[in-house]
Coordinates of N, CA and C in Angstrom, one line a residue:
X1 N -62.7 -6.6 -41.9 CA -63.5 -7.3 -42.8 C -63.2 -8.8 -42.9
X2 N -64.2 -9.6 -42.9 CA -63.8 -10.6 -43.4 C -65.2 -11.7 -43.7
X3 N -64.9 -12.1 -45.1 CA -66.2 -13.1 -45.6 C -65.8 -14.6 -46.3
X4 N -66.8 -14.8 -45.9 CA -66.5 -16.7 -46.4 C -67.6 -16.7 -48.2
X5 N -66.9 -16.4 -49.0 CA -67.5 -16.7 -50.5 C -67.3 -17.7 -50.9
X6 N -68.5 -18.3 -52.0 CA -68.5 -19.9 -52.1 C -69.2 -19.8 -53.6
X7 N -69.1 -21.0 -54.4 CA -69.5 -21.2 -55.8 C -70.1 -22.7 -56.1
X8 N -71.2 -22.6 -56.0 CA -71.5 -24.0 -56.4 C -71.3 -24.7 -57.9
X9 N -70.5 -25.5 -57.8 CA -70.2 -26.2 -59.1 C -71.2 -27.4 -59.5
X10 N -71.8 -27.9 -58.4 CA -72.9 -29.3 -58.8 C -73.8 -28.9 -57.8
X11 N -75.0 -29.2 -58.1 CA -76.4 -28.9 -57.3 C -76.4 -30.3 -56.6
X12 N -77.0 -31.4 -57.4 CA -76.8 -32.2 -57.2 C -78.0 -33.2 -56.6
X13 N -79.0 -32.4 -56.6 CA -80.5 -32.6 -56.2 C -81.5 -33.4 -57.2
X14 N -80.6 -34.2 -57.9 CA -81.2 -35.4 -58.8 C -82.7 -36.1 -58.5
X15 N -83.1 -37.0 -57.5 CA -83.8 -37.0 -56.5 C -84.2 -36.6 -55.0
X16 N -84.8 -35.3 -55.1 CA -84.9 -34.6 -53.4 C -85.6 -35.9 -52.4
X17 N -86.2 -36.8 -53.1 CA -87.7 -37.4 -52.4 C -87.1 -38.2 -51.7
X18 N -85.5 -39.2 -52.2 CA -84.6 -40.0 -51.5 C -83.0 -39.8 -51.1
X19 N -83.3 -38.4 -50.8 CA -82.2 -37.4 -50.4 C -81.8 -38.1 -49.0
X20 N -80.4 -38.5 -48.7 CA -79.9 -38.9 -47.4 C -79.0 -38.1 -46.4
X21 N -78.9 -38.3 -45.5 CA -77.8 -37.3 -44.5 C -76.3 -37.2 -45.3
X22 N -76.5 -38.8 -45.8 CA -75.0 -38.7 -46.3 C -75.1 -37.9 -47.7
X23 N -75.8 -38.1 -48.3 CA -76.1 -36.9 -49.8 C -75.5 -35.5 -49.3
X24 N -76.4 -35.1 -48.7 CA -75.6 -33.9 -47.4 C -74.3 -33.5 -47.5
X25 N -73.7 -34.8 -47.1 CA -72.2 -34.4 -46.7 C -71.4 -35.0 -47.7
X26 N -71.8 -35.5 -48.4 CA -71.0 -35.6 -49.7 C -71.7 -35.4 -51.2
X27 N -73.0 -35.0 -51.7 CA -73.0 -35.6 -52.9 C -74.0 -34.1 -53.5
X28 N -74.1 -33.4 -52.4 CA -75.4 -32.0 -53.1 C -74.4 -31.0 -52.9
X29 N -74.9 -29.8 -53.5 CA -74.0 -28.6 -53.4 C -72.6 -28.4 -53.0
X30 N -72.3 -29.0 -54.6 CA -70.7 -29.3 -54.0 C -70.0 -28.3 -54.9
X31 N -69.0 -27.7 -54.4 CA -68.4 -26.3 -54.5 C -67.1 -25.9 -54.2
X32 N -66.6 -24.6 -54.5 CA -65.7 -24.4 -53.5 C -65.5 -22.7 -52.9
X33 N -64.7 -22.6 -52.3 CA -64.8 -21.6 -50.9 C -63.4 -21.3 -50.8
X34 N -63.9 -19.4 -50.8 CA -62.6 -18.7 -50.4 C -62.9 -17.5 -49.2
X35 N -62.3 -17.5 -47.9 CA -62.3 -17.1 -47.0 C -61.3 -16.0 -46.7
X36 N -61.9 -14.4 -46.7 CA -60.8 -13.7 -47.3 C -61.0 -12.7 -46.2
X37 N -60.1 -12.2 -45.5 CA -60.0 -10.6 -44.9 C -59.5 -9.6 -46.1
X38 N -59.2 -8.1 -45.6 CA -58.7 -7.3 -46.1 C -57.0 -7.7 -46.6
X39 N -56.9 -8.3 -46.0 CA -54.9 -8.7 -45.7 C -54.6 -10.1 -46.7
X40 N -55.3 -10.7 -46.3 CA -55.6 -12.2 -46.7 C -56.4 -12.9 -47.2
X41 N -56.4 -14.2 -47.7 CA -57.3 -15.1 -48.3 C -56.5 -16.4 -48.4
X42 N -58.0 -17.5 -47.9 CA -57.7 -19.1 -48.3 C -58.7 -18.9 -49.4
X43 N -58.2 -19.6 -50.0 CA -58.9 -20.3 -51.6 C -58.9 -21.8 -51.5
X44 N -60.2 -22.5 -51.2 CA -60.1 -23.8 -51.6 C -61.2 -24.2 -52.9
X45 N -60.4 -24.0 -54.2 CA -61.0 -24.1 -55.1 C -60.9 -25.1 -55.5
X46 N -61.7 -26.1 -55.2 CA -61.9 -27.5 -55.9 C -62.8 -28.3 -56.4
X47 N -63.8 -27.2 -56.5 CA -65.1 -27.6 -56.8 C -66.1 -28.8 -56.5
X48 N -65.5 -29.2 -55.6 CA -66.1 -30.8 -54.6 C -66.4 -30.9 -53.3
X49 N -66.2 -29.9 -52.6 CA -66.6 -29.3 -51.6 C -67.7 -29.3 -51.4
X50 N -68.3 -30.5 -49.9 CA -69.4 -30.3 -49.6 C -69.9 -28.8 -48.8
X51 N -70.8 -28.1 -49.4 CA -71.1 -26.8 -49.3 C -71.7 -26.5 -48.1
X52 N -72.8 -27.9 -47.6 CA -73.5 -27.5 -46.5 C -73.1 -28.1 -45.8
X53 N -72.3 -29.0 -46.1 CA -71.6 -29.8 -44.6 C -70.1 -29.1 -44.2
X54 N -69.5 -28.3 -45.3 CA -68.6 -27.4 -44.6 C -69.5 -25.9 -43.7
X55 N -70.5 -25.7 -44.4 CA -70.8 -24.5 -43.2 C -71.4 -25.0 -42.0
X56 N -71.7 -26.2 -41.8 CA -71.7 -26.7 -40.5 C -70.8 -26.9 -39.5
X57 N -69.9 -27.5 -40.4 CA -68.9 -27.9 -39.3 C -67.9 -26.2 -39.6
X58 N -68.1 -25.1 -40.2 CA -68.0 -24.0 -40.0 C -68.6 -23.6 -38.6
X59 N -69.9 -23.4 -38.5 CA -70.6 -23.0 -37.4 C -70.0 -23.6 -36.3
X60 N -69.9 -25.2 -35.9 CA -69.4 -25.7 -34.6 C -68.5 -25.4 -34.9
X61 N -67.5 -25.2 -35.3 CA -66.2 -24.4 -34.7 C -66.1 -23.4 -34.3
X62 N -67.1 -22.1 -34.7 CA -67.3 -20.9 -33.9 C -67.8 -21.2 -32.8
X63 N -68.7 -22.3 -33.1 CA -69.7 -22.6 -31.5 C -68.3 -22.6 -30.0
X64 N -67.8 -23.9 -31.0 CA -66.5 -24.4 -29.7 C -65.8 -23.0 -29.0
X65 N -65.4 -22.3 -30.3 CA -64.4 -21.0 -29.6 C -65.2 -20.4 -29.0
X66 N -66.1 -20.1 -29.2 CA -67.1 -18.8 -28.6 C -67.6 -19.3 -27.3
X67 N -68.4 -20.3 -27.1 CA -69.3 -20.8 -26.0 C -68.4 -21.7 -25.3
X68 N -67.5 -23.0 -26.1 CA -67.1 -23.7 -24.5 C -66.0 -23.1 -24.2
X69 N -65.3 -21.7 -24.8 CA -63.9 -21.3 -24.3 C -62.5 -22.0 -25.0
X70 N -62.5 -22.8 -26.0 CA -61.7 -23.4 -26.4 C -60.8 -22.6 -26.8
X71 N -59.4 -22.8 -26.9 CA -58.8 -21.4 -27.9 C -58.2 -22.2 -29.2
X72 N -58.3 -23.3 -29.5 CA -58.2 -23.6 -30.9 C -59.0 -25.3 -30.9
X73 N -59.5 -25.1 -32.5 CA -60.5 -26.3 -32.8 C -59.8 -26.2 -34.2
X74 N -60.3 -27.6 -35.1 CA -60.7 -28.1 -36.5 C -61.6 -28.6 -36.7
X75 N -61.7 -28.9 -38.1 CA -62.7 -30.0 -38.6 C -62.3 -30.1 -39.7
X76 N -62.6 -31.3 -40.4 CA -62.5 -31.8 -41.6 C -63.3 -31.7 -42.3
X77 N -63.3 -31.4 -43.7 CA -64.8 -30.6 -44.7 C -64.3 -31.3 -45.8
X78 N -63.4 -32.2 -46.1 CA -63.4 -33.1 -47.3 C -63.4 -34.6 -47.0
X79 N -63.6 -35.5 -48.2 CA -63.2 -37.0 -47.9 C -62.2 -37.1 -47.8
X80 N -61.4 -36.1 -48.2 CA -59.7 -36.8 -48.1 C -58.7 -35.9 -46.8
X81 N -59.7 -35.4 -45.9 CA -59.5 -35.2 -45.0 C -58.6 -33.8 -44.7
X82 N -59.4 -32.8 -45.8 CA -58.7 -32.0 -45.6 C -59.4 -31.0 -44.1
X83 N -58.0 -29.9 -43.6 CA -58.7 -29.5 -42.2 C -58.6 -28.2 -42.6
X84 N -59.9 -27.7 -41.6 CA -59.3 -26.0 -41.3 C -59.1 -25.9 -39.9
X85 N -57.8 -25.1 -39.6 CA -57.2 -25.1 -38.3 C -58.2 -23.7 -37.8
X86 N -58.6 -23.6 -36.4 CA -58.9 -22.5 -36.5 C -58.6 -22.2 -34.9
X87 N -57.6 -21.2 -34.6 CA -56.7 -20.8 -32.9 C -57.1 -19.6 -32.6
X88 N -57.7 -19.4 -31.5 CA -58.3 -18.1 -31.0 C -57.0 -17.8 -29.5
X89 N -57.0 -16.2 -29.9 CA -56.2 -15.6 -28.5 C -56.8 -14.8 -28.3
X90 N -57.5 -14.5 -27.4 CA -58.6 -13.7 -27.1 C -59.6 -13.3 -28.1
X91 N -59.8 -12.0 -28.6 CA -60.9 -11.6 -29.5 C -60.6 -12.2 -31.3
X92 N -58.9 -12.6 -31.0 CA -58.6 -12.8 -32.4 C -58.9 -14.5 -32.9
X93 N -58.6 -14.5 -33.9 CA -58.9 -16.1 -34.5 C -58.5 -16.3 -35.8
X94 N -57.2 -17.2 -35.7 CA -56.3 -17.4 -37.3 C -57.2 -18.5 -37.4
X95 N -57.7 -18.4 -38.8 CA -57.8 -19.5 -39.5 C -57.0 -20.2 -40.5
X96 N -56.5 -21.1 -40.4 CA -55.5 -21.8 -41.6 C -56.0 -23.3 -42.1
X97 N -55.2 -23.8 -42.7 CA -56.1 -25.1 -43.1 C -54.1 -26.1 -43.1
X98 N -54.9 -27.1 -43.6 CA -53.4 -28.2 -43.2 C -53.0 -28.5 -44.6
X99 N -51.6 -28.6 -44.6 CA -50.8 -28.5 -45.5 C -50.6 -27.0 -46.3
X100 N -50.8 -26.0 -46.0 CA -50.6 -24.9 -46.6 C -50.2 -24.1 -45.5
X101 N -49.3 -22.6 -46.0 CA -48.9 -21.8 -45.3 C -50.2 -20.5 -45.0
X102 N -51.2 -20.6 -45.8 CA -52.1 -19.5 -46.2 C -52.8 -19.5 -44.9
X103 N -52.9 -18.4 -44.4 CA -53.9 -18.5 -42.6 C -54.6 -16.8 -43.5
X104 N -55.3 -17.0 -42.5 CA -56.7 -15.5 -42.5 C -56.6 -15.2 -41.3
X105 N -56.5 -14.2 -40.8 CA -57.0 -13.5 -39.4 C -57.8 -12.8 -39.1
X106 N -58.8 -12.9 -38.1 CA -60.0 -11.8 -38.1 C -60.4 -11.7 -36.3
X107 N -61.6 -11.0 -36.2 CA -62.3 -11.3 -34.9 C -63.1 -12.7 -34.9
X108 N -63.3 -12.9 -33.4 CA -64.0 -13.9 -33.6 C -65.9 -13.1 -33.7
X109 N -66.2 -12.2 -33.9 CA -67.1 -11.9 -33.7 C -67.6 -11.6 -35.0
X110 N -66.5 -11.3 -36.3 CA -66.1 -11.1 -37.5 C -66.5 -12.5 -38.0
X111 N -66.1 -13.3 -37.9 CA -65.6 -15.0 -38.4 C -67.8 -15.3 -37.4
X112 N -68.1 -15.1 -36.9 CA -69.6 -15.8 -36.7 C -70.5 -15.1 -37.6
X113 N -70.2 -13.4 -37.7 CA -71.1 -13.1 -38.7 C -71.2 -13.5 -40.1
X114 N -69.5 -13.9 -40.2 CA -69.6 -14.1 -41.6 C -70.1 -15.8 -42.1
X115 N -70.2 -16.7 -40.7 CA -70.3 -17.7 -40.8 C -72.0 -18.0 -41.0
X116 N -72.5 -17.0 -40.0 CA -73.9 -16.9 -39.9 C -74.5 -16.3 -41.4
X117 N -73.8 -15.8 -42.1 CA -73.8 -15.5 -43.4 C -74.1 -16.2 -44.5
X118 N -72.9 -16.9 -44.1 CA -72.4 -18.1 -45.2 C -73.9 -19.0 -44.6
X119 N -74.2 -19.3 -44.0 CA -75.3 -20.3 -43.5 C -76.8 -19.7 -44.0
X120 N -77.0 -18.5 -44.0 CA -78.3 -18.0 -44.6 C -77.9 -17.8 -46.2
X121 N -77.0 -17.6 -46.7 CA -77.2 -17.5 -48.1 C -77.5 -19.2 -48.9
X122 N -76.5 -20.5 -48.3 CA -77.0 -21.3 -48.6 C -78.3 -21.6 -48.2
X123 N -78.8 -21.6 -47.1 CA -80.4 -21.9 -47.1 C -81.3 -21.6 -48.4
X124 N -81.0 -20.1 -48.5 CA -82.0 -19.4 -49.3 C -81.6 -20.1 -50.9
X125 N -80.4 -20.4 -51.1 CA -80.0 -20.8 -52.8 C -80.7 -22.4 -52.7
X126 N -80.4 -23.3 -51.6 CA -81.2 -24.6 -51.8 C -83.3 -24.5 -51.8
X127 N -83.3 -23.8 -51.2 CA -84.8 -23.3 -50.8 C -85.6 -23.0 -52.3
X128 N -84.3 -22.1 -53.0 CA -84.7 -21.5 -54.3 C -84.9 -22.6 -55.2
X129 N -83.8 -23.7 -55.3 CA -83.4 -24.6 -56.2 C -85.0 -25.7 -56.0
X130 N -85.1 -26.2 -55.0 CA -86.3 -26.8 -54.7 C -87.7 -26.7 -54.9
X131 N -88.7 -27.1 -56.0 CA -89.9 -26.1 -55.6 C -90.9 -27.7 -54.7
X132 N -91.9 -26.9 -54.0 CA -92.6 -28.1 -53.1 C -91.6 -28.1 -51.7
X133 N -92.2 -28.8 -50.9 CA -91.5 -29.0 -49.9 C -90.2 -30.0 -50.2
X134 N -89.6 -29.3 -48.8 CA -87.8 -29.9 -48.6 C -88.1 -31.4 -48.2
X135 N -87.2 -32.1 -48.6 CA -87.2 -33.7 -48.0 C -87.0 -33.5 -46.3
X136 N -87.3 -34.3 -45.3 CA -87.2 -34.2 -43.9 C -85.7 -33.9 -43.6
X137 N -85.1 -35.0 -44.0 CA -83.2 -34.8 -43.6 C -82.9 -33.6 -44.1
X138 N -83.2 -32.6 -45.1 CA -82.7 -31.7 -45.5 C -83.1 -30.1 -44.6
X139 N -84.5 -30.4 -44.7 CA -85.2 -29.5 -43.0 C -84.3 -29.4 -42.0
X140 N -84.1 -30.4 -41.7 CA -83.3 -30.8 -40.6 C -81.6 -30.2 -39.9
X141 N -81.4 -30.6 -42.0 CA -79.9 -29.7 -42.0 C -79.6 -28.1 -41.8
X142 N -80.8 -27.9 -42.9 CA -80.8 -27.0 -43.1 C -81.4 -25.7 -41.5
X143 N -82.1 -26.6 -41.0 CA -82.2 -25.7 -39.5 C -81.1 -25.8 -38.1
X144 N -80.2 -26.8 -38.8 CA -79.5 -26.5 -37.6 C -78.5 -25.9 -38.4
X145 N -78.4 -25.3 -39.6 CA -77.4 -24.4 -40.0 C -77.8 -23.0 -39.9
X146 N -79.0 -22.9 -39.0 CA -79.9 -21.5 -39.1 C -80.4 -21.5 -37.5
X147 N -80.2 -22.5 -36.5 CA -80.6 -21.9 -35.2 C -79.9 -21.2 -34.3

């Protein structure tokens, strides 16, 4: 088992009509995320967590392990540069993050569905939050967090 759960603390959709990439990645659905197996759990509870720009750079990191073969990637999902480590040895894949001892273990096949997860539930809570059509940049995000 393992799932990526998330809480939005600020919506943050003040004006949708002049909504930017960078709004995106720092200023809408900001939240925080706990990524838990049966054994384990990271908690990053900080409630400032960009929500759709961490399950993106979630997805390319499955992308990297899965498709170009890499056996370990990061990315950074805060302004202050926080990481999540993520090392694959064959089917497995620890995830940990920097400065902490807390790591998760799962499949990597576990860690896409739950990533692919995490990616349709936010769609559907922004989708909900919006009524009328999405601003273009937000379309945009929001389908490459769903193709």
């Amino acid at each position: 088992m393992f799932k990526i759960d998330y809480r939005v603390d600020e919506v943050g959709f003040a004006d949708v009509v002049v909504l930017t990439a960078e709004d995106i990645g720092y200023n809408i659905m900001l939240g925080s995320i706990v990524l838990h197996s049966s054994e384990s759990r990271i908690e990053l509870d900080w409630d400032w967590i960009p929500l759709l720009d961490f399950a993106l750079g979630m997805k390319r990191a499955v992308g990297e392990l899965q498709w170009n073969g890499q056996s370990a990637t990061f990315f950074e999902f805060t302004e202050n540069a926080e990481t999540l480590i993520l090392i694959r040895n064959e089917a497995r894949v620890r995830v940990s993050r920097s400065g902490s001892a807390q790591a998760v273990e799962t499949t990597l096949t576990l860690l896409e569905l739950a990533v692919r997860d995490l990616c349709l539930r936010l769609t559907e809570q922004v989708r909900s939050l919006i009524s009328g059509e999405l601003p273009e940049v937000l379309n945009r995000h929001l389908a490459n967090l769903n193709d």
